[in-house]
Amino acid sequence: MDETRAIGVYLPPSYEEQPDKDYPVIYLLDGDKTNLLGMSAIVESLSTDALEKQIPEFIVIAIPNTHRARDLTPTATDLIFKGTELAKIEGSGGADIFLNFLEAELLPKIDNTFRTTETKVLAGMSFGGLFAGHVLLHRPKVFSHYLLADATYVWDDNYLNRMLHKSKNLSSYKVKVFMALANNDHIGAHGVANLAWGNEFFDNLQSQRSDTFNVSKRYFPKERHGTVMMLAWYHGLIALFKKSP
């Protein structure tokens, strides 16, 4: 990246108490202090006896942004829907460089610093979900689990679905995916399209489902893009990690 990057780290309560134990890791995009605290609270709560240990304990690595639009978007374009510019996106299209940084620098640094397992979760919301979908399609082995919270499916004329048709078959990979979708009818046609294309992305992934490649989703009809994130994390982690009774 040719820059200094900060990270936030949450270690589970038992980390110091059980020095021989290794832990799965959640890599949280848009990892500012508020999001780190929110994800850590959900993880710690769901992994306690009080909530029936629905998920394992996790290390959480939060990755704050330095240039969000650059790092989380896979193509150099503005946010355009059916020929109308919705937003000017300066410096977009750097997702592959950011992914190189994660794969070659950050993940090895975390594995060498903390006691980690092979379980690595990439959690992203909005542009972060777009980035997570991009990683899933192009380098699925970098992470074992993907949590996409209302990803920006309208990016670059349905980018994720277009790329899915061109990408490698995912059925042979040992990967689990959870998608959360919100109701964005209030913002008009592109909000409706984002949900439709999100459902299309799920259906296309689901068509490749196998014994090792698993996809699930949840639609939150009463939540908007700006309100769905915490519910997406909560239900997503349970869907990805809750053990069968």
mmCIF file of C-alpha atoms in Angstrom:
data_model
loop_
_atom_site.group_PDB
_atom_site.id
_atom_site.type_symbol
_atom_site.label_atom_id
_atom_site.label_comp_id
_atom_site.label_asym_id
_atom_site.label_seq_id
_atom_site.Cartn_x
_atom_site.Cartn_y
_atom_site.Cartn_z
ATOM 1 C CA MET A 1 0.000 0.000 0.000
ATOM 2 C CA ASP A 2 3.022 2.279 0.407
ATOM 3 C CA GLU A 3 1.528 3.709 3.584
ATOM 4 C CA THR A 4 1.334 3.049 7.310
ATOM 5 C CA ARG A 5 -1.816 1.161 8.314
ATOM 6 C CA ALA A 6 -3.288 0.944 11.786
ATOM 7 C CA ILE A 7 -5.314 -2.036 13.012
ATOM 8 C CA GLY A 8 -7.566 -2.611 15.993
ATOM 9 C CA VAL A 9 -7.328 -5.868 17.923
ATOM 10 C CA TYR A 10 -9.818 -7.587 20.207
ATOM 11 C CA LEU A 11 -8.636 -10.671 22.106
ATOM 12 C CA PRO A 12 -11.202 -12.977 23.747
ATOM 13 C CA PRO A 13 -11.405 -13.256 27.545
ATOM 14 C CA SER A 14 -9.712 -16.659 27.627
ATOM 15 C CA TYR A 15 -6.739 -15.646 25.467
ATOM 16 C CA GLU A 16 -4.345 -15.070 28.374
ATOM 17 C CA GLU A 17 -5.925 -17.736 30.568
ATOM 18 C CA GLN A 18 -5.449 -20.542 28.012
ATOM 19 C CA PRO A 19 -1.987 -20.064 26.488
ATOM 20 C CA ASP A 20 -2.198 -23.303 24.492
ATOM 21 C CA LYS A 21 -5.458 -22.437 22.740
ATOM 22 C CA ASP A 22 -5.625 -21.136 19.153
ATOM 23 C CA TYR A 23 -8.455 -18.902 17.923
ATOM 24 C CA PRO A 24 -10.326 -18.205 14.685
ATOM 25 C CA VAL A 25 -10.060 -14.644 13.399
ATOM 26 C CA ILE A 26 -12.592 -12.151 12.064
ATOM 27 C CA TYR A 27 -11.165 -9.511 9.730
ATOM 28 C CA LEU A 28 -13.510 -6.535 9.912
ATOM 29 C CA LEU A 29 -13.564 -4.011 7.082
ATOM 30 C CA ASP A 30 -14.489 -0.391 7.842
ATOM 31 C CA GLY A 31 -12.849 -1.221 11.145
ATOM 32 C CA ASP A 32 -13.115 2.058 13.056
ATOM 33 C CA LYS A 33 -13.364 2.092 16.850
ATOM 34 C CA THR A 34 -17.160 1.976 16.902
ATOM 35 C CA ASN A 35 -17.367 -1.026 14.577
ATOM 36 C CA LEU A 36 -14.611 -2.842 16.467
ATOM 37 C CA LEU A 37 -16.496 -2.351 19.733
ATOM 38 C CA GLY A 38 -19.757 -3.466 18.130
ATOM 39 C CA MET A 39 -18.377 -6.619 16.535
ATOM 40 C CA SER A 40 -16.397 -7.523 19.652
ATOM 41 C CA ALA A 41 -19.489 -7.169 21.839
ATOM 42 C CA ILE A 42 -21.500 -9.477 19.588
ATOM 43 C CA VAL A 43 -18.693 -12.035 19.407
ATOM 44 C CA GLU A 44 -18.043 -12.022 23.138
ATOM 45 C CA SER A 45 -21.737 -12.262 23.996
ATOM 46 C CA LEU A 46 -22.540 -15.095 21.578
ATOM 47 C CA SER A 47 -19.551 -17.121 22.774
ATOM 48 C CA THR A 48 -20.530 -17.038 26.474
ATOM 49 C CA ASP A 49 -22.461 -19.573 28.551
ATOM 50 C CA ALA A 50 -25.164 -16.942 29.064
ATOM 51 C CA LEU A 51 -26.012 -17.136 25.352
ATOM 52 C CA GLU A 52 -25.368 -20.880 25.099
ATOM 53 C CA LYS A 53 -21.979 -20.557 23.359
ATOM 54 C CA GLN A 54 -23.628 -20.316 19.961
ATOM 55 C CA ILE A 55 -20.291 -19.468 18.323
ATOM 56 C CA PRO A 56 -16.636 -19.985 19.290
ATOM 57 C CA GLU A 57 -14.489 -17.239 20.755
ATOM 58 C CA PHE A 58 -12.754 -15.111 18.130
ATOM 59 C CA ILE A 59 -9.906 -12.723 17.724
ATOM 60 C CA VAL A 60 -11.222 -9.649 15.901
ATOM 61 C CA ILE A 61 -8.904 -7.656 13.667
ATOM 62 C CA ALA A 62 -10.441 -4.337 12.643
ATOM 63 C CA ILE A 63 -9.002 -2.587 9.599
ATOM 64 C CA PRO A 64 -9.682 1.174 9.599
ATOM 65 C CA ASN A 65 -9.893 2.981 6.297
ATOM 66 C CA THR A 66 -7.300 5.321 4.874
ATOM 67 C CA HIS A 67 -8.992 5.618 1.460
ATOM 68 C CA ARG A 68 -12.218 3.631 1.571
ATOM 69 C CA ALA A 69 -13.396 4.163 -1.990
ATOM 70 C CA ARG A 70 -9.996 3.207 -3.372
ATOM 71 C CA ASP A 71 -9.489 0.046 -1.329
ATOM 72 C CA LEU A 72 -12.947 -1.504 -1.329
ATOM 73 C CA THR A 73 -14.015 -1.036 -4.964
ATOM 74 C CA PRO A 74 -12.836 -3.470 -7.658
ATOM 75 C CA THR A 75 -13.166 -1.244 -10.726
ATOM 76 C CA ALA A 76 -12.361 2.372 -11.549
ATOM 77 C CA THR A 77 -15.754 4.001 -12.013
ATOM 78 C CA ASP A 78 -18.288 6.204 -10.280
ATOM 79 C CA LEU A 79 -21.502 4.955 -8.698
ATOM 80 C CA ILE A 80 -23.763 4.898 -11.746
ATOM 81 C CA PHE A 81 -27.180 3.305 -12.168
ATOM 82 C CA LYS A 82 -28.810 3.064 -15.584
ATOM 83 C CA GLY A 83 -26.718 5.919 -16.910
ATOM 84 C CA THR A 84 -27.340 8.252 -13.960
ATOM 85 C CA GLU A 85 -24.429 9.168 -11.716
ATOM 86 C CA LEU A 86 -25.475 8.602 -8.112
ATOM 87 C CA ALA A 87 -22.140 9.590 -6.583
ATOM 88 C CA LYS A 88 -18.685 10.615 -7.707
ATOM 89 C CA ILE A 89 -16.153 8.052 -6.419
ATOM 90 C CA GLU A 90 -12.653 9.476 -6.489
ATOM 91 C CA GLY A 91 -9.776 7.017 -6.824
ATOM 92 C CA SER A 92 -11.904 3.883 -7.095
ATOM 93 C CA GLY A 93 -10.653 0.521 -8.338
ATOM 94 C CA GLY A 94 -7.907 -0.422 -5.882
ATOM 95 C CA ALA A 95 -9.446 -3.594 -4.431
ATOM 96 C CA ASP A 96 -6.819 -5.956 -5.840
ATOM 97 C CA ILE A 97 -3.956 -3.921 -4.391
ATOM 98 C CA PHE A 98 -5.704 -3.863 -1.015
ATOM 99 C CA LEU A 99 -6.281 -7.612 -1.256
ATOM 100 C CA ASN A 100 -2.580 -8.109 -1.985
ATOM 101 C CA PHE A 101 -1.830 -6.187 1.209
ATOM 102 C CA LEU A 102 -4.200 -8.361 3.236
ATOM 103 C CA GLU A 103 -2.934 -11.643 1.814
ATOM 104 C CA ALA A 104 0.788 -10.903 1.741
ATOM 105 C CA GLU A 105 1.236 -8.623 4.747
ATOM 106 C CA LEU A 106 -1.619 -8.343 7.222
ATOM 107 C CA LEU A 107 -2.776 -11.964 7.518
ATOM 108 C CA PRO A 108 0.778 -13.345 7.940
ATOM 109 C CA LYS A 109 1.475 -10.587 10.496
ATOM 110 C CA ILE A 110 -1.562 -11.587 12.543
ATOM 111 C CA ASP A 111 -0.757 -15.306 12.294
ATOM 112 C CA ASN A 112 2.797 -14.639 13.459
ATOM 113 C CA THR A 113 1.728 -12.361 16.314
ATOM 114 C CA PHE A 114 -1.292 -14.172 17.755
ATOM 115 C CA ARG A 115 -2.377 -17.784 18.216
ATOM 116 C CA THR A 116 -4.686 -18.315 15.256
ATOM 117 C CA THR A 117 -6.403 -21.194 13.499
ATOM 118 C CA GLU A 118 -7.031 -21.638 9.784
ATOM 119 C CA THR A 119 -10.535 -20.168 10.199
ATOM 120 C CA LYS A 120 -10.514 -16.637 8.795
ATOM 121 C CA VAL A 121 -13.700 -14.602 8.389
ATOM 122 C CA LEU A 122 -13.938 -11.558 6.124
ATOM 123 C CA ALA A 123 -16.803 -9.294 7.234
ATOM 124 C CA GLY A 124 -17.819 -6.333 5.105
ATOM 125 C CA MET A 125 -20.732 -3.920 4.898
ATOM 126 C CA SER A 126 -21.791 -1.933 1.787
ATOM 127 C CA PHE A 127 -18.542 -1.274 -0.130
ATOM 128 C CA GLY A 128 -16.990 -3.738 2.337
ATOM 129 C CA GLY A 129 -19.513 -6.352 1.238
ATOM 130 C CA LEU A 130 -18.690 -5.571 -2.374
ATOM 131 C CA PHE A 131 -15.008 -6.119 -1.599
ATOM 132 C CA ALA A 132 -15.749 -9.378 0.248
ATOM 133 C CA GLY A 133 -17.738 -10.627 -2.741
ATOM 134 C CA HIS A 134 -14.870 -9.675 -5.048
ATOM 135 C CA VAL A 135 -12.401 -11.648 -2.905
ATOM 136 C CA LEU A 136 -14.753 -14.636 -2.837
ATOM 137 C CA LEU A 137 -14.947 -14.720 -6.626
ATOM 138 C CA HIS A 138 -11.294 -14.139 -7.414
ATOM 139 C CA ARG A 139 -9.286 -15.554 -4.480
ATOM 140 C CA PRO A 140 -11.712 -17.650 -2.435
ATOM 141 C CA LYS A 141 -9.007 -19.479 -0.482
ATOM 142 C CA VAL A 142 -7.714 -16.345 1.260
ATOM 143 C CA PHE A 143 -10.604 -16.582 3.757
ATOM 144 C CA SER A 144 -12.662 -19.535 4.918
ATOM 145 C CA HIS A 145 -15.842 -17.584 5.710
ATOM 146 C CA TYR A 146 -17.442 -14.520 4.117
ATOM 147 C CA LEU A 147 -20.047 -12.272 5.756
ATOM 148 C CA LEU A 148 -21.574 -9.790 3.295
ATOM 149 C CA ALA A 149 -23.833 -7.174 4.899
ATOM 150 C CA ASP A 150 -25.992 -5.431 2.275
ATOM 151 C CA ALA A 151 -23.180 -5.267 -0.249
ATOM 152 C CA THR A 152 -23.216 -2.676 -3.028
ATOM 153 C CA TYR A 153 -24.583 -4.963 -5.744
ATOM 154 C CA VAL A 154 -25.378 -1.997 -8.005
ATOM 155 C CA TRP A 155 -21.669 -1.249 -8.351
ATOM 156 C CA ASP A 156 -20.509 -1.111 -11.976
ATOM 157 C CA ASP A 157 -23.690 -2.454 -13.552
ATOM 158 C CA ASN A 158 -24.186 -5.549 -11.390
ATOM 159 C CA TYR A 159 -20.441 -6.232 -11.129
ATOM 160 C CA LEU A 160 -20.581 -9.187 -8.734
ATOM 161 C CA ASN A 161 -23.047 -11.168 -10.827
ATOM 162 C CA ARG A 162 -21.199 -10.371 -14.037
ATOM 163 C CA MET A 163 -17.941 -11.557 -12.515
ATOM 164 C CA LEU A 164 -19.524 -14.648 -11.011
ATOM 165 C CA HIS A 165 -20.441 -15.858 -14.493
ATOM 166 C CA LYS A 166 -16.798 -15.439 -15.530
ATOM 167 C CA SER A 167 -15.123 -16.758 -12.386
ATOM 168 C CA LYS A 168 -13.962 -20.225 -11.406
ATOM 169 C CA ASN A 169 -16.455 -22.720 -10.106
ATOM 170 C CA LEU A 170 -16.603 -22.396 -6.321
ATOM 171 C CA SER A 171 -18.121 -25.774 -5.495
ATOM 172 C CA SER A 172 -14.766 -27.428 -4.785
ATOM 173 C CA TYR A 173 -13.695 -24.813 -2.213
ATOM 174 C CA LYS A 174 -14.198 -25.245 1.515
ATOM 175 C CA VAL A 175 -15.940 -21.929 2.069
ATOM 176 C CA LYS A 176 -19.073 -20.697 3.860
ATOM 177 C CA VAL A 177 -20.883 -17.517 2.886
ATOM 178 C CA PHE A 178 -23.615 -15.525 4.626
ATOM 179 C CA MET A 179 -25.427 -12.655 2.933
ATOM 180 C CA ALA A 180 -27.636 -10.104 4.673
ATOM 181 C CA LEU A 181 -29.994 -8.023 2.537
ATOM 182 C CA ALA A 182 -31.861 -4.875 3.567
ATOM 183 C CA ASN A 183 -34.995 -3.176 2.245
ATOM 184 C CA ASN A 184 -33.892 -0.052 0.383
ATOM 185 C CA ASP A 185 -37.114 0.751 -1.446
ATOM 186 C CA HIS A 186 -37.047 4.207 0.128
ATOM 187 C CA ILE A 187 -34.143 5.333 -2.071
ATOM 188 C CA GLY A 188 -35.846 4.419 -5.322
ATOM 189 C CA ALA A 189 -35.016 2.227 -8.297
ATOM 190 C CA HIS A 190 -31.369 1.611 -7.435
ATOM 191 C CA GLY A 191 -32.391 0.482 -3.941
ATOM 192 C CA VAL A 192 -34.857 -1.974 -5.449
ATOM 193 C CA ALA A 193 -32.205 -3.156 -7.902
ATOM 194 C CA ASN A 194 -29.648 -3.644 -5.133
ATOM 195 C CA LEU A 195 -31.955 -6.126 -3.426
ATOM 196 C CA ALA A 196 -32.837 -7.862 -6.694
ATOM 197 C CA TRP A 197 -29.193 -8.197 -7.704
ATOM 198 C CA GLY A 198 -28.291 -9.354 -4.202
ATOM 199 C CA ASN A 199 -30.873 -12.113 -4.486
ATOM 200 C CA GLU A 200 -29.525 -12.929 -7.938
ATOM 201 C CA PHE A 201 -25.997 -13.190 -6.510
ATOM 202 C CA PHE A 202 -27.250 -15.557 -3.822
ATOM 203 C CA ASP A 203 -29.080 -17.711 -6.369
ATOM 204 C CA ASN A 204 -25.991 -17.866 -8.577
ATOM 205 C CA LEU A 205 -23.781 -18.847 -5.647
ATOM 206 C CA GLN A 206 -26.393 -21.323 -4.423
ATOM 207 C CA SER A 207 -26.316 -23.058 -7.808
ATOM 208 C CA GLN A 208 -22.713 -24.056 -7.010
ATOM 209 C CA ARG A 209 -23.469 -25.334 -3.514
ATOM 210 C CA SER A 210 -21.702 -28.558 -2.547
ATOM 211 C CA ASP A 211 -20.612 -30.526 0.514
ATOM 212 C CA THR A 212 -17.842 -27.976 1.049
ATOM 213 C CA PHE A 213 -19.268 -24.753 -0.419
ATOM 214 C CA ASN A 214 -22.197 -23.429 1.629
ATOM 215 C CA VAL A 215 -24.230 -20.263 1.118
ATOM 216 C CA SER A 216 -27.022 -18.795 3.246
ATOM 217 C CA LYS A 217 -28.837 -15.477 3.376
ATOM 218 C CA ARG A 218 -31.322 -13.488 5.425
ATOM 219 C CA TYR A 219 -33.525 -10.635 4.285
ATOM 220 C CA PHE A 220 -34.419 -7.931 6.793
ATOM 221 C CA PRO A 221 -37.560 -6.244 5.403
ATOM 222 C CA LYS A 222 -37.792 -3.714 8.246
ATOM 223 C CA GLU A 223 -34.137 -2.633 8.031
ATOM 224 C CA ARG A 224 -32.490 -0.179 5.692
ATOM 225 C CA HIS A 225 -28.932 -0.034 4.442
ATOM 226 C CA GLY A 226 -27.984 2.198 7.343
ATOM 227 C CA THR A 227 -29.580 0.062 10.069
ATOM 228 C CA VAL A 228 -28.920 -3.552 9.075
ATOM 229 C CA MET A 229 -25.256 -3.992 9.975
ATOM 230 C CA MET A 230 -25.462 -5.159 13.603
ATOM 231 C CA LEU A 231 -28.263 -7.605 12.807
ATOM 232 C CA ALA A 232 -26.256 -8.864 9.846
ATOM 233 C CA TRP A 233 -23.262 -9.557 12.066
ATOM 234 C CA TYR A 234 -25.344 -11.226 14.777
ATOM 235 C CA HIS A 235 -27.338 -13.514 12.526
ATOM 236 C CA GLY A 236 -24.437 -14.018 10.145
ATOM 237 C CA LEU A 237 -22.060 -15.336 12.779
ATOM 238 C CA ILE A 238 -24.724 -17.689 14.101
ATOM 239 C CA ALA A 239 -25.483 -18.945 10.592
ATOM 240 C CA LEU A 240 -21.812 -19.470 9.814
ATOM 241 C CA PHE A 241 -20.744 -21.068 13.109
ATOM 242 C CA LYS A 242 -23.606 -22.395 15.205
ATOM 243 C CA LYS A 243 -23.252 -26.098 15.754
ATOM 244 C CA SER A 244 -26.131 -28.432 15.034
ATOM 245 C CA PRO A 245 -27.842 -29.720 18.219
#
